[in-house]
Amino acid sequence: MYNRSYIYWSIFFMLITGSMVSLMWFLIVLLNETVYLIEWELMEINSCSLSMLIYVDWMSMSFMSLVMFISSIIVIYSISYMKSDSYRGMFILMVMFFVFSMLFLIVSPNLISILLGWDGLGLTSYCLVIYYQSEKSYNAGMVTVLTNRVGDVMILMCIAWMINFGSWNFIWGINYFEMVSILIVIAALTKSAQIPFSSWLPAAMAAPTPVSALVHSSTLVTAGVYLLIRFNGIFFSFYVKESLLILAVLTMFMSGLGASFEYDLKKIIALSTLSQLGLMMSCLCVGMVKMGFFHLLSHALFKSLLFMCAGYMIHMSVNNQDIRYMGMFSKQTPLLMMAFVGSNLSLCGLPFLSGFYSKDLILEMMCYNGFNNLIYFLYYISVMLTVCYTFRLIYYVVIHEYSGGNLLSVNDDDYSMLIPMLVMFLFTIMGGSVMMWLMFLGSVPVYLTLTMKCLTWMVILMGIFLGLMICMVDDYMEMTGGMLVSFVGQMWYLPFLSTYCLNSWGLHMGYFYYKIVDQGWLDKMGGQGMKNLLIKLSNWSSVVHLNKINLYILLYLYVLYVSLFIFLVV
């Protein structure tokens, strides 16, 4: 049988080499405090030149290095995970196209080239979500691609609007209109799945788990955050930032609350990604751009590990994803549980894992911002819910004993999946401190009172207690919770709004517009109508022997009639 494993290893060496080169450029650019703008002129027409730009700074190089490193680990992980799949060659090619689209977006300082990477991510994500061809995958893929299509339209409108400024390069710091900032924010909300576009992120779990590990760590969902990082500080107004802050905090709260009542393993991790994306967005709204980017990098490390551990458990548990049918994995897979618990504790911000350095710094710096009590309350409650659903997940997977008998066949024998996870576990432990030393060369002084300093730890302890309490009363709440548990567990009915309501009035409105407008008076009075009129007039003139002057007069009256009609309508 033809063995394709060498393709995986070739791609692995290519990605790891690219990651090392990007890391070297990151150190050079960071230490020298320089920025490189590489321009390649494709063509020149009169006074207009079409050129390709590549923006090289410490931010783009560090993100590129991390994306290629995580992708190389996931490629090796996929050798065993996808070994029974007949189309794994096509799968790895789609994954590579997905990664290259993200890399193209990272180094682009131009909205045209950003659109290419942006659309590449959207198209490839749709193909990967429907990879397991079923009705569920098809529905999830349609929700994903239609939601992301809203962001694509916003980018296209920005491109059209920026023609007024003579350039699509946003790095020059032009004082744009507020309309452009609103369009960019809406595009980022769709790609990073913030309210009201959150429903596609848990639905995208229909994709294979290696894809989920890549999407939720460093590629698709982080594209919106990265776009706002690039645009932040250029033209965002106060009102745009305030609105974005409210949506980000509500997304944190909604996803944390939903994950606390969810039983699907992959959906719990997906909702945790949604919560962390809200945290990054909120950092950008208050001016902590560098800290938001720092959390973006540290989150990519432990979230990719968390998904790989979940994929290992699902793969070896006969495709079971319900955490109620899991338990006592610590006795069967000690190495796997070490990586799983370590990534979860890093998500909580346990000292001194990678998540601690970014989350603790963000929470302490948030105390310097003068928010109202509602924003401050929701922020810390969202952090408490993060700890709550994390320890609930640890309880069900590690400690909880499955009462139905030992039906699982999980073990630590698959080293082709286990070794990449252990490598990522080492980076989860050390990556946060290393990035902290590099990105913040000087110390970051934080002066707080003892009460404010201890507030984070109090919230974490309350989250641990609440998570274990929910585990004890889960069955009772499922039976008696009723509408409240349904409302909270289903993300405030956002999937209903994104599917049923979209199908009932959104698509019907598009069909109505297409039939009445595009195929209605525009079709009758536009180019097609004029063509039919000319044919009729030519046939009529041959019958009644009209001369050319009369024919031109009739044509002029027709054009005048159409112009008057459009003027009255507009």
Coordinates of C-alpha atoms in Angstrom, one line a residue:
M1 CA 0.0 0.0 0.0
Y2 CA 1.2 3.4 -0.9
N3 CA 2.5 5.2 2.2
R4 CA 2.0 8.9 2.5
S5 CA 3.8 9.4 5.8
Y6 CA 6.8 10.9 4.1
I7 CA 4.6 13.8 2.9
Y8 CA 3.7 14.6 6.5
W9 CA 7.4 14.5 7.5
S10 CA 8.4 16.7 4.6
I11 CA 5.7 19.3 5.5
F12 CA 6.9 19.1 9.1
F13 CA 10.5 19.9 8.3
M14 CA 9.4 22.7 6.0
L15 CA 7.2 24.3 8.7
I16 CA 9.7 23.8 11.5
T17 CA 12.4 25.4 9.3
G18 CA 10.2 28.3 8.5
S19 CA 9.4 28.7 12.2
M20 CA 13.1 28.8 13.1
V21 CA 13.8 31.4 10.4
S22 CA 10.9 33.5 11.6
L23 CA 12.1 33.3 15.1
M24 CA 15.5 34.5 14.1
W25 CA 14.0 37.5 12.3
F26 CA 11.9 38.2 15.3
L27 CA 14.9 38.4 17.5
I28 CA 16.8 40.6 15.0
V29 CA 13.9 43.0 14.5
L30 CA 13.1 43.1 18.2
L31 CA 16.6 43.8 19.5
N32 CA 17.4 46.3 16.8
E33 CA 13.9 48.0 17.1
T34 CA 13.5 48.1 13.3
V35 CA 10.7 47.5 10.8
Y36 CA 11.2 46.2 7.2
L37 CA 8.7 46.9 4.4
I38 CA 9.4 44.8 1.4
E39 CA 7.7 46.0 -1.8
W40 CA 7.5 44.0 -5.0
E41 CA 6.0 45.9 -8.0
L42 CA 3.8 43.6 -10.1
M43 CA 2.7 46.0 -12.8
E44 CA 2.4 49.6 -13.6
I45 CA -0.4 51.2 -15.7
N46 CA 0.1 54.9 -16.5
S47 CA 0.6 56.5 -13.1
C48 CA -0.9 53.7 -11.1
S49 CA 1.4 50.9 -9.8
L50 CA 0.2 47.6 -8.5
S51 CA 2.7 46.3 -5.9
M52 CA 2.9 43.5 -3.3
L53 CA 3.9 44.6 0.2
I54 CA 5.3 42.5 3.1
Y55 CA 5.4 44.0 6.5
V56 CA 8.2 42.6 8.8
D57 CA 8.2 43.6 12.4
W58 CA 8.6 41.8 15.7
M59 CA 4.8 41.2 16.0
S60 CA 4.3 39.6 12.6
M61 CA 7.5 37.5 12.9
S62 CA 6.7 36.2 16.3
F63 CA 3.1 35.3 15.3
M64 CA 4.4 33.6 12.1
S65 CA 6.9 31.6 14.0
L66 CA 4.3 30.4 16.5
V67 CA 1.8 29.5 13.7
M68 CA 4.3 27.4 11.8
F69 CA 5.5 25.7 15.0
I70 CA 2.0 24.7 16.2
S71 CA 1.2 23.6 12.6
S72 CA 4.3 21.4 12.4
I73 CA 3.3 19.7 15.7
I74 CA -0.3 19.1 14.6
V75 CA 1.0 17.7 11.2
I76 CA 2.9 15.0 13.1
Y77 CA -0.1 14.5 15.4
S78 CA -2.3 13.9 12.4
I79 CA -0.2 11.0 11.1
S80 CA -1.8 8.7 13.7
Y81 CA -5.1 10.5 14.1
M82 CA -5.9 10.4 10.4
K83 CA -4.2 7.1 9.5
S84 CA -7.5 5.3 8.9
D85 CA -8.8 8.0 6.6
S86 CA -8.8 7.3 2.9
Y87 CA -8.3 10.9 1.8
R88 CA -5.6 12.1 4.3
G89 CA -3.5 13.4 1.4
M90 CA -6.3 15.8 0.5
F91 CA -6.7 16.6 4.2
I92 CA -3.1 17.6 4.7
L93 CA -3.1 19.7 1.5
M94 CA -6.2 21.6 2.8
V95 CA -4.5 22.1 6.1
M96 CA -1.4 23.6 4.4
F97 CA -3.5 25.9 2.3
F98 CA -5.2 27.0 5.6
V99 CA -1.9 27.7 7.2
F100 CA -0.5 29.6 4.2
S101 CA -3.6 31.8 4.1
M102 CA -3.0 32.7 7.7
L103 CA 0.7 33.5 7.1
F104 CA -0.3 35.6 4.1
L105 CA -2.7 37.6 6.3
I106 CA -0.1 38.1 9.0
V107 CA 2.5 39.8 6.8
S108 CA 0.0 41.9 4.8
P109 CA -0.1 45.7 5.4
N110 CA -2.5 46.1 2.5
L111 CA -6.3 45.5 2.6
I112 CA -6.2 43.8 -0.9
S113 CA -3.7 41.2 0.2
I114 CA -5.5 40.9 3.6
L115 CA -8.7 40.0 1.7
L116 CA -6.9 37.2 -0.1
G117 CA -5.7 35.6 3.2
W118 CA -9.1 36.4 4.8
D119 CA -11.1 34.7 2.1
G120 CA -8.6 31.8 1.9
L121 CA -9.2 31.1 5.6
G122 CA -13.0 31.3 5.1
L123 CA -13.0 29.0 2.1
T124 CA -10.7 26.4 3.5
S125 CA -12.4 26.4 6.9
Y126 CA -15.7 25.5 5.1
C127 CA -14.0 22.6 3.3
L128 CA -12.5 21.3 6.5
V129 CA -15.7 21.7 8.5
I130 CA -17.6 19.5 6.0
Y131 CA -14.7 17.1 5.7
Y132 CA -16.7 14.3 7.4
Q133 CA -19.6 14.5 4.9
S134 CA -22.8 14.3 6.9
E135 CA -25.9 16.4 7.5
K136 CA -24.5 17.8 10.8
S137 CA -21.2 18.7 9.1
Y138 CA -23.1 20.4 6.2
N139 CA -25.2 22.5 8.5
A140 CA -22.2 23.5 10.6
G141 CA -20.3 24.4 7.4
M142 CA -23.1 26.6 6.1
V143 CA -23.4 28.5 9.4
T144 CA -19.6 29.0 9.4
V145 CA -19.3 30.2 5.8
L146 CA -22.4 32.4 5.9
T147 CA -21.3 34.1 9.1
N148 CA -17.8 34.7 7.9
R149 CA -19.1 36.0 4.6
V150 CA -20.5 39.0 6.5
G151 CA -16.9 39.8 7.4
D152 CA -15.8 39.4 3.8
V153 CA -18.4 41.9 2.7
M154 CA -17.2 44.4 5.3
I155 CA -13.6 44.1 4.1
L156 CA -14.8 44.6 0.5
M157 CA -16.7 47.7 1.6
C158 CA -13.5 49.0 3.4
I159 CA -11.5 48.5 0.1
A160 CA -14.1 50.5 -1.8
W161 CA -14.2 53.3 0.8
M162 CA -10.4 53.6 1.0
I163 CA -10.2 54.4 -2.7
N164 CA -10.9 57.9 -1.6
F165 CA -7.5 58.0 0.2
G166 CA -5.4 56.8 -2.8
S167 CA -4.0 53.8 -1.0
W168 CA -5.1 50.6 0.7
N169 CA -2.0 50.5 2.9
F170 CA -3.3 51.0 6.4
I171 CA 0.2 51.2 8.0
W172 CA 0.7 54.9 7.0
G173 CA -1.6 56.0 9.8
I174 CA -4.0 58.0 7.7
N175 CA -6.8 59.6 9.6
Y176 CA -9.7 57.5 8.2
F177 CA -13.3 58.1 8.5
E178 CA -15.2 56.4 11.4
M179 CA -17.1 54.4 8.8
V180 CA -14.0 52.4 8.0
S181 CA -13.4 51.6 11.7
I182 CA -16.9 50.4 12.1
L183 CA -16.6 48.1 9.1
I184 CA -13.3 46.7 10.3
V185 CA -14.8 46.0 13.8
I186 CA -17.7 44.1 12.3
A187 CA -15.4 42.0 10.1
A188 CA -13.3 41.2 13.2
L189 CA -16.4 40.3 15.2
T190 CA -17.5 37.7 12.6
K191 CA -14.1 36.0 12.3
S192 CA -13.4 36.0 16.0
A193 CA -17.0 34.9 16.8
Q194 CA -18.0 37.7 19.2
I195 CA -21.6 38.5 20.0
P196 CA -23.9 38.3 17.9
F197 CA -21.8 36.1 15.6
S198 CA -20.8 33.5 18.2
S199 CA -22.9 30.5 17.1
W200 CA -20.6 29.3 14.3
L201 CA -17.6 28.6 16.6
P202 CA -19.1 25.6 18.6
A203 CA -20.7 24.4 15.3
A204 CA -17.3 24.3 13.6
M205 CA -16.4 21.4 16.0
A206 CA -17.7 19.1 13.2
A207 CA -14.2 19.4 11.7
P208 CA -11.5 16.8 12.5
T209 CA -9.8 17.4 15.9
P210 CA -6.4 18.4 14.4
V211 CA -8.2 21.1 12.5
S212 CA -9.9 22.3 15.7
A213 CA -6.5 22.4 17.4
L214 CA -5.2 24.6 14.6
V215 CA -8.3 26.8 14.2
H216 CA -8.8 27.5 17.9
S217 CA -5.1 28.2 18.8
S218 CA -3.5 30.3 16.2
T219 CA -5.3 30.6 12.8
L220 CA -8.9 31.3 11.9
V221 CA -10.4 32.7 15.1
T222 CA -7.4 34.8 15.9
A223 CA -7.5 36.5 12.5
G224 CA -10.1 39.0 13.7
V225 CA -8.1 39.8 16.9
Y226 CA -4.9 40.2 14.8
L227 CA -6.7 42.5 12.4
L228 CA -7.8 44.8 15.2
I229 CA -4.3 44.7 16.7
R230 CA -2.9 46.0 13.3
F231 CA -5.6 48.7 13.0
N232 CA -5.7 49.6 16.7
G233 CA -4.4 53.1 17.5
I234 CA -4.8 54.4 14.0
F235 CA -8.4 55.5 13.8
F236 CA -10.7 53.8 16.4
S237 CA -12.9 56.3 18.0
F238 CA -14.1 56.3 21.6
Y239 CA -17.6 55.1 20.8
V240 CA -16.4 52.2 18.7
K241 CA -14.1 51.1 21.4
E242 CA -16.8 51.4 24.1
S243 CA -19.2 49.3 22.0
L244 CA -16.6 46.7 21.3
L245 CA -15.7 46.5 25.0
I246 CA -19.3 45.8 25.9
L247 CA -19.6 43.0 23.2
A248 CA -16.3 41.5 24.3
V249 CA -17.2 41.3 28.0
L250 CA -20.7 39.9 27.2
T251 CA -19.0 37.3 25.0
M252 CA -16.7 36.3 27.9
F253 CA -19.6 36.0 30.3
M254 CA -21.9 34.2 27.9
S255 CA -19.3 31.6 26.8
G256 CA -18.1 30.9 30.4
L257 CA -21.7 30.4 31.5
G258 CA -22.5 28.1 28.6
A259 CA -19.4 26.0 29.1
S260 CA -20.4 25.4 32.7
F261 CA -23.5 23.5 31.6
E262 CA -22.1 21.8 28.5
Y263 CA -21.4 18.1 28.3
D264 CA -19.7 17.8 24.9
L265 CA -15.9 17.8 25.4
K266 CA -15.0 19.7 22.2
K267 CA -17.7 22.2 22.7
I268 CA -16.5 23.0 26.2
I269 CA -13.0 23.7 24.8
A270 CA -14.5 25.7 22.0
L271 CA -16.5 27.9 24.4
S272 CA -13.3 28.4 26.4
T273 CA -11.7 29.7 23.2
L274 CA -14.6 32.1 22.8
S275 CA -14.1 33.3 26.3
Q276 CA -10.4 34.0 25.8
L277 CA -11.1 35.8 22.5
G278 CA -13.4 38.1 24.4
L279 CA -10.5 38.7 26.9
M280 CA -8.2 39.7 24.0
M281 CA -10.8 41.9 22.5
S282 CA -11.4 43.7 25.8
C283 CA -7.6 44.3 26.1
L284 CA -7.6 46.1 22.7
C285 CA -10.5 48.3 23.7
V286 CA -8.6 49.7 26.7
G287 CA -5.3 50.3 25.0
M288 CA -3.4 47.2 26.2
V289 CA -2.6 46.1 22.7
K290 CA 0.8 44.6 23.6
M291 CA -0.7 42.6 26.4
G292 CA -3.6 41.4 24.2
F293 CA -1.1 40.2 21.7
F294 CA 0.9 38.5 24.5
H295 CA -2.2 36.6 25.6
L296 CA -2.9 35.7 22.0
L297 CA 0.5 33.9 21.8
S298 CA 0.4 32.2 25.2
H299 CA -3.2 31.1 24.6
A300 CA -2.2 29.4 21.3
L301 CA 0.2 27.2 23.2
F302 CA -2.1 25.7 25.8
K303 CA -5.2 25.7 23.6
S304 CA -3.6 23.6 20.9
L305 CA -2.4 21.1 23.6
L306 CA -5.9 21.0 25.1
F307 CA -7.4 20.1 21.8
M308 CA -4.8 17.5 21.0
C309 CA -5.5 15.8 24.4
A310 CA -9.2 15.9 23.7
G311 CA -8.6 14.4 20.3
Y312 CA -6.5 11.6 21.8
M313 CA -9.3 10.8 24.3
I314 CA -12.0 10.9 21.6
H315 CA -9.9 8.8 19.3
M316 CA -9.2 6.1 21.8
S317 CA -12.7 6.1 23.4
V318 CA -14.5 4.9 20.3
N319 CA -15.5 8.4 19.3
N320 CA -17.2 9.3 22.6
Q321 CA -17.3 13.0 23.3
D322 CA -19.7 13.1 26.3
I323 CA -17.8 13.8 29.5
R324 CA -20.4 12.0 31.5
Y325 CA -19.2 8.7 29.9
M326 CA -15.6 9.5 30.8
G327 CA -13.7 9.1 34.0
M328 CA -10.7 7.7 35.8
F329 CA -8.4 8.5 32.9
S330 CA -5.6 9.2 35.4
K331 CA -5.3 5.5 36.0
Q332 CA -5.2 4.5 32.4
T333 CA -3.3 7.3 30.8
P334 CA -1.1 9.1 33.3
L335 CA 1.0 10.9 30.6
L336 CA -2.1 12.1 28.7
M337 CA -3.7 13.3 31.9
M338 CA -0.5 15.2 32.9
A339 CA -0.6 17.2 29.6
F340 CA -4.4 17.6 29.9
V341 CA -4.4 18.9 33.4
G342 CA -1.4 21.1 32.7
S343 CA -3.1 22.8 29.8
N344 CA -6.3 23.3 31.8
L345 CA -4.4 24.8 34.7
S346 CA -2.6 27.1 32.3
L347 CA -6.0 28.2 31.0
C348 CA -6.9 29.1 34.5
G349 CA -3.7 31.1 35.0
L350 CA -2.0 28.9 37.6
P351 CA 1.5 30.1 38.5
F352 CA 3.8 29.6 36.7
L353 CA 2.4 28.2 33.5
S354 CA 2.2 30.2 30.2
G355 CA -1.3 31.4 30.8
F356 CA -0.4 33.0 34.2
Y357 CA 2.0 35.5 32.8
S358 CA -0.6 37.0 30.4
K359 CA -3.8 36.6 32.3
D360 CA -2.6 37.8 35.7
L361 CA -0.9 40.9 34.1
I362 CA -4.1 41.7 32.2
L363 CA -6.3 41.4 35.3
E364 CA -4.0 43.6 37.4
M365 CA -3.7 46.2 34.6
M366 CA -7.5 46.3 34.2
C367 CA -7.7 47.7 37.8
Y368 CA -6.1 50.9 36.5
N369 CA -8.9 51.6 34.0
G370 CA -11.9 53.6 35.2
F371 CA -14.8 51.3 34.2
N372 CA -18.2 51.3 35.6
N373 CA -19.2 48.7 38.1
L374 CA -21.1 46.5 35.6
I375 CA -18.1 46.1 33.3
Y376 CA -15.8 45.4 36.2
F377 CA -18.2 42.9 37.7
L378 CA -18.7 41.0 34.5
Y379 CA -15.0 40.9 33.9
Y380 CA -14.2 39.2 37.1
I381 CA -17.2 36.9 37.0
S382 CA -16.1 35.8 33.6
V383 CA -12.7 34.9 35.0
M384 CA -14.4 33.0 37.8
L385 CA -16.5 31.0 35.3
T386 CA -13.3 30.1 33.4
V387 CA -11.9 28.4 36.5
C388 CA -15.4 26.9 37.1
Y389 CA -15.8 25.1 33.9
T390 CA -12.1 24.1 33.8
F391 CA -12.3 22.3 37.2
R392 CA -15.6 20.8 36.2
L393 CA -14.0 19.3 33.1
I394 CA -11.0 18.1 35.2
Y395 CA -13.4 16.4 37.7
Y396 CA -15.4 14.6 35.0
V397 CA -12.4 13.4 33.0
V398 CA -9.7 12.7 35.7
I399 CA -11.5 12.0 39.0
H400 CA -15.1 11.0 38.2
E401 CA -15.7 7.3 38.1
Y402 CA -18.0 6.1 35.3
S403 CA -20.7 4.0 37.0
G404 CA -21.7 2.2 33.8
G405 CA -18.6 0.1 33.8
N406 CA -15.2 0.3 32.2
L407 CA -16.0 0.5 28.4
L408 CA -13.0 2.6 27.4
S409 CA -9.9 1.3 25.7
V410 CA -7.7 4.3 26.4
N411 CA -3.9 3.8 26.9
D412 CA -0.6 5.5 26.5
D413 CA 0.6 3.3 23.6
D414 CA 0.2 5.7 20.6
Y415 CA 3.5 7.6 20.9
S416 CA 3.1 9.2 17.5
M417 CA 0.3 11.2 19.1
L418 CA 1.7 11.3 22.6
I419 CA 5.2 12.7 21.8
P420 CA 3.9 15.9 20.0
M421 CA 1.6 16.5 23.0
L422 CA 4.5 16.2 25.4
V423 CA 6.6 18.6 23.3
M424 CA 3.8 21.1 23.3
F425 CA 3.4 20.5 27.1
L426 CA 7.0 21.7 27.6
F427 CA 6.3 24.8 25.7
T428 CA 3.1 25.3 27.7
I429 CA 5.2 25.3 30.9
M430 CA 8.1 27.5 29.6
G431 CA 6.6 29.5 26.7
G432 CA 4.9 32.2 28.8
S433 CA 7.9 33.2 30.8
V434 CA 10.2 33.2 27.7
M435 CA 7.8 35.4 25.7
M436 CA 7.4 37.7 28.8
W437 CA 11.1 38.3 29.0
L438 CA 11.4 39.0 25.2
M439 CA 8.3 41.1 24.7
F440 CA 8.6 43.1 28.0
L441 CA 12.3 43.7 28.2
G442 CA 11.8 46.0 31.2
S443 CA 9.6 45.1 34.2
V444 CA 6.0 46.0 34.1
P445 CA 5.3 47.8 37.4
V446 CA 1.9 47.2 38.9
Y447 CA 1.0 49.0 42.2
L448 CA -2.2 47.8 43.8
T449 CA -3.7 47.6 47.3
L450 CA -3.6 44.3 49.1
T451 CA -7.4 43.9 48.5
M452 CA -7.1 44.4 44.8
K453 CA -4.0 42.2 44.6
C454 CA -5.9 39.4 46.4
L455 CA -9.1 39.8 44.4
T456 CA -7.9 37.7 41.5
W457 CA -7.0 34.8 43.8
M458 CA -10.3 35.1 45.6
V459 CA -12.1 34.9 42.3
I460 CA -10.1 31.8 41.3
L461 CA -10.8 30.0 44.6
M462 CA -14.5 30.8 44.2
G463 CA -14.4 29.4 40.7
I464 CA -12.9 26.1 41.9
F465 CA -15.5 25.8 44.6
L466 CA -18.4 26.6 42.2
G467 CA -17.1 24.2 39.5
L468 CA -17.0 21.3 42.0
M469 CA -20.4 22.2 43.3
I470 CA -21.9 22.2 39.8
C471 CA -20.4 18.7 39.3
M472 CA -22.3 17.5 42.4
V473 CA -25.7 18.9 41.3
D474 CA -25.3 18.5 37.5
D475 CA -27.9 15.7 37.2
Y476 CA -30.4 17.5 39.5
M477 CA -30.0 20.8 37.6
E478 CA -30.5 19.0 34.3
M479 CA -33.8 17.6 35.5
T480 CA -35.1 20.7 37.3
G481 CA -33.3 23.5 35.6
G482 CA -35.8 23.7 32.7
M483 CA -35.7 26.9 30.6
L484 CA -32.8 28.5 32.5
V485 CA -30.4 25.7 31.8
S486 CA -31.6 25.5 28.2
F487 CA -31.1 29.3 27.8
V488 CA -27.7 29.3 29.4
G489 CA -26.4 26.1 27.8
Q490 CA -27.5 27.1 24.3
M491 CA -25.5 30.4 24.3
W492 CA -28.5 32.6 24.9
Y493 CA -30.3 31.1 21.8
L494 CA -27.7 32.6 19.4
P495 CA -27.7 29.3 17.3
F496 CA -31.4 29.7 16.9
L497 CA -31.1 33.3 15.8
S498 CA -28.3 32.4 13.4
T499 CA -30.0 29.4 11.8
Y500 CA -33.8 29.4 12.0
C501 CA -34.3 33.2 12.0
L502 CA -31.7 33.5 9.2
N503 CA -33.5 30.9 7.2
S504 CA -37.0 32.3 7.9
W505 CA -36.4 35.9 7.0
G506 CA -32.8 36.5 6.0
L507 CA -32.6 34.1 3.1
H508 CA -36.2 34.8 2.0
M509 CA -35.4 38.5 1.9
G510 CA -32.4 37.8 -0.3
Y511 CA -34.6 35.7 -2.6
F512 CA -37.2 38.4 -2.7
Y513 CA -34.6 41.0 -3.6
Y514 CA -33.2 38.8 -6.3
K515 CA -36.6 38.1 -7.9
I516 CA -38.1 41.5 -7.5
V517 CA -35.1 43.8 -8.1
D518 CA -32.4 41.9 -9.9
Q519 CA -34.9 40.0 -12.1
G520 CA -37.6 42.7 -11.9
W521 CA -37.4 46.3 -13.1
L522 CA -33.6 46.2 -13.3
D523 CA -33.8 43.3 -15.7
K524 CA -36.6 45.0 -17.7
M525 CA -35.1 48.4 -17.8
G526 CA -31.4 47.6 -17.7
G527 CA -29.1 46.3 -20.3
Q528 CA -31.2 43.3 -21.1
G529 CA -34.3 45.4 -21.4
M530 CA -32.6 47.9 -23.7
K531 CA -31.3 45.0 -25.9
N532 CA -34.9 43.6 -26.2
L533 CA -36.2 47.1 -27.0
L534 CA -33.6 47.7 -29.7
I535 CA -34.5 44.3 -31.3
K536 CA -38.2 45.2 -31.2
L537 CA -37.6 48.7 -32.6
S538 CA -35.5 47.4 -35.4
N539 CA -38.1 44.9 -36.4
W540 CA -40.8 47.6 -36.0
S541 CA -38.9 50.1 -38.1
S542 CA -38.5 47.6 -40.9
V543 CA -42.2 47.1 -40.9
V544 CA -43.4 50.7 -40.7
H545 CA -40.3 52.1 -42.5
L546 CA -39.2 54.4 -39.7
N547 CA -36.0 56.3 -40.4
K548 CA -33.0 56.4 -38.1
I549 CA -33.9 59.8 -36.6
N550 CA -37.2 58.6 -35.3
L551 CA -35.4 55.5 -33.9
Y552 CA -32.9 57.6 -32.0
I553 CA -35.7 59.8 -30.6
L554 CA -37.5 56.8 -29.3
L555 CA -34.2 55.5 -27.7
Y556 CA -33.6 58.9 -26.2
L557 CA -37.1 59.0 -24.6
Y558 CA -36.5 55.5 -23.2
V559 CA -33.2 56.5 -21.6
L560 CA -34.8 59.6 -20.2
Y561 CA -37.7 57.6 -18.8
V562 CA -35.4 55.1 -17.1
S563 CA -33.3 57.9 -15.6
L564 CA -36.3 59.7 -14.2
F565 CA -37.6 56.5 -12.7
I566 CA -34.3 55.8 -10.9
F567 CA -34.1 59.4 -9.7
L568 CA -37.6 59.2 -8.2
V569 CA -36.8 55.8 -6.5
V570 CA -33.5 56.9 -5.1

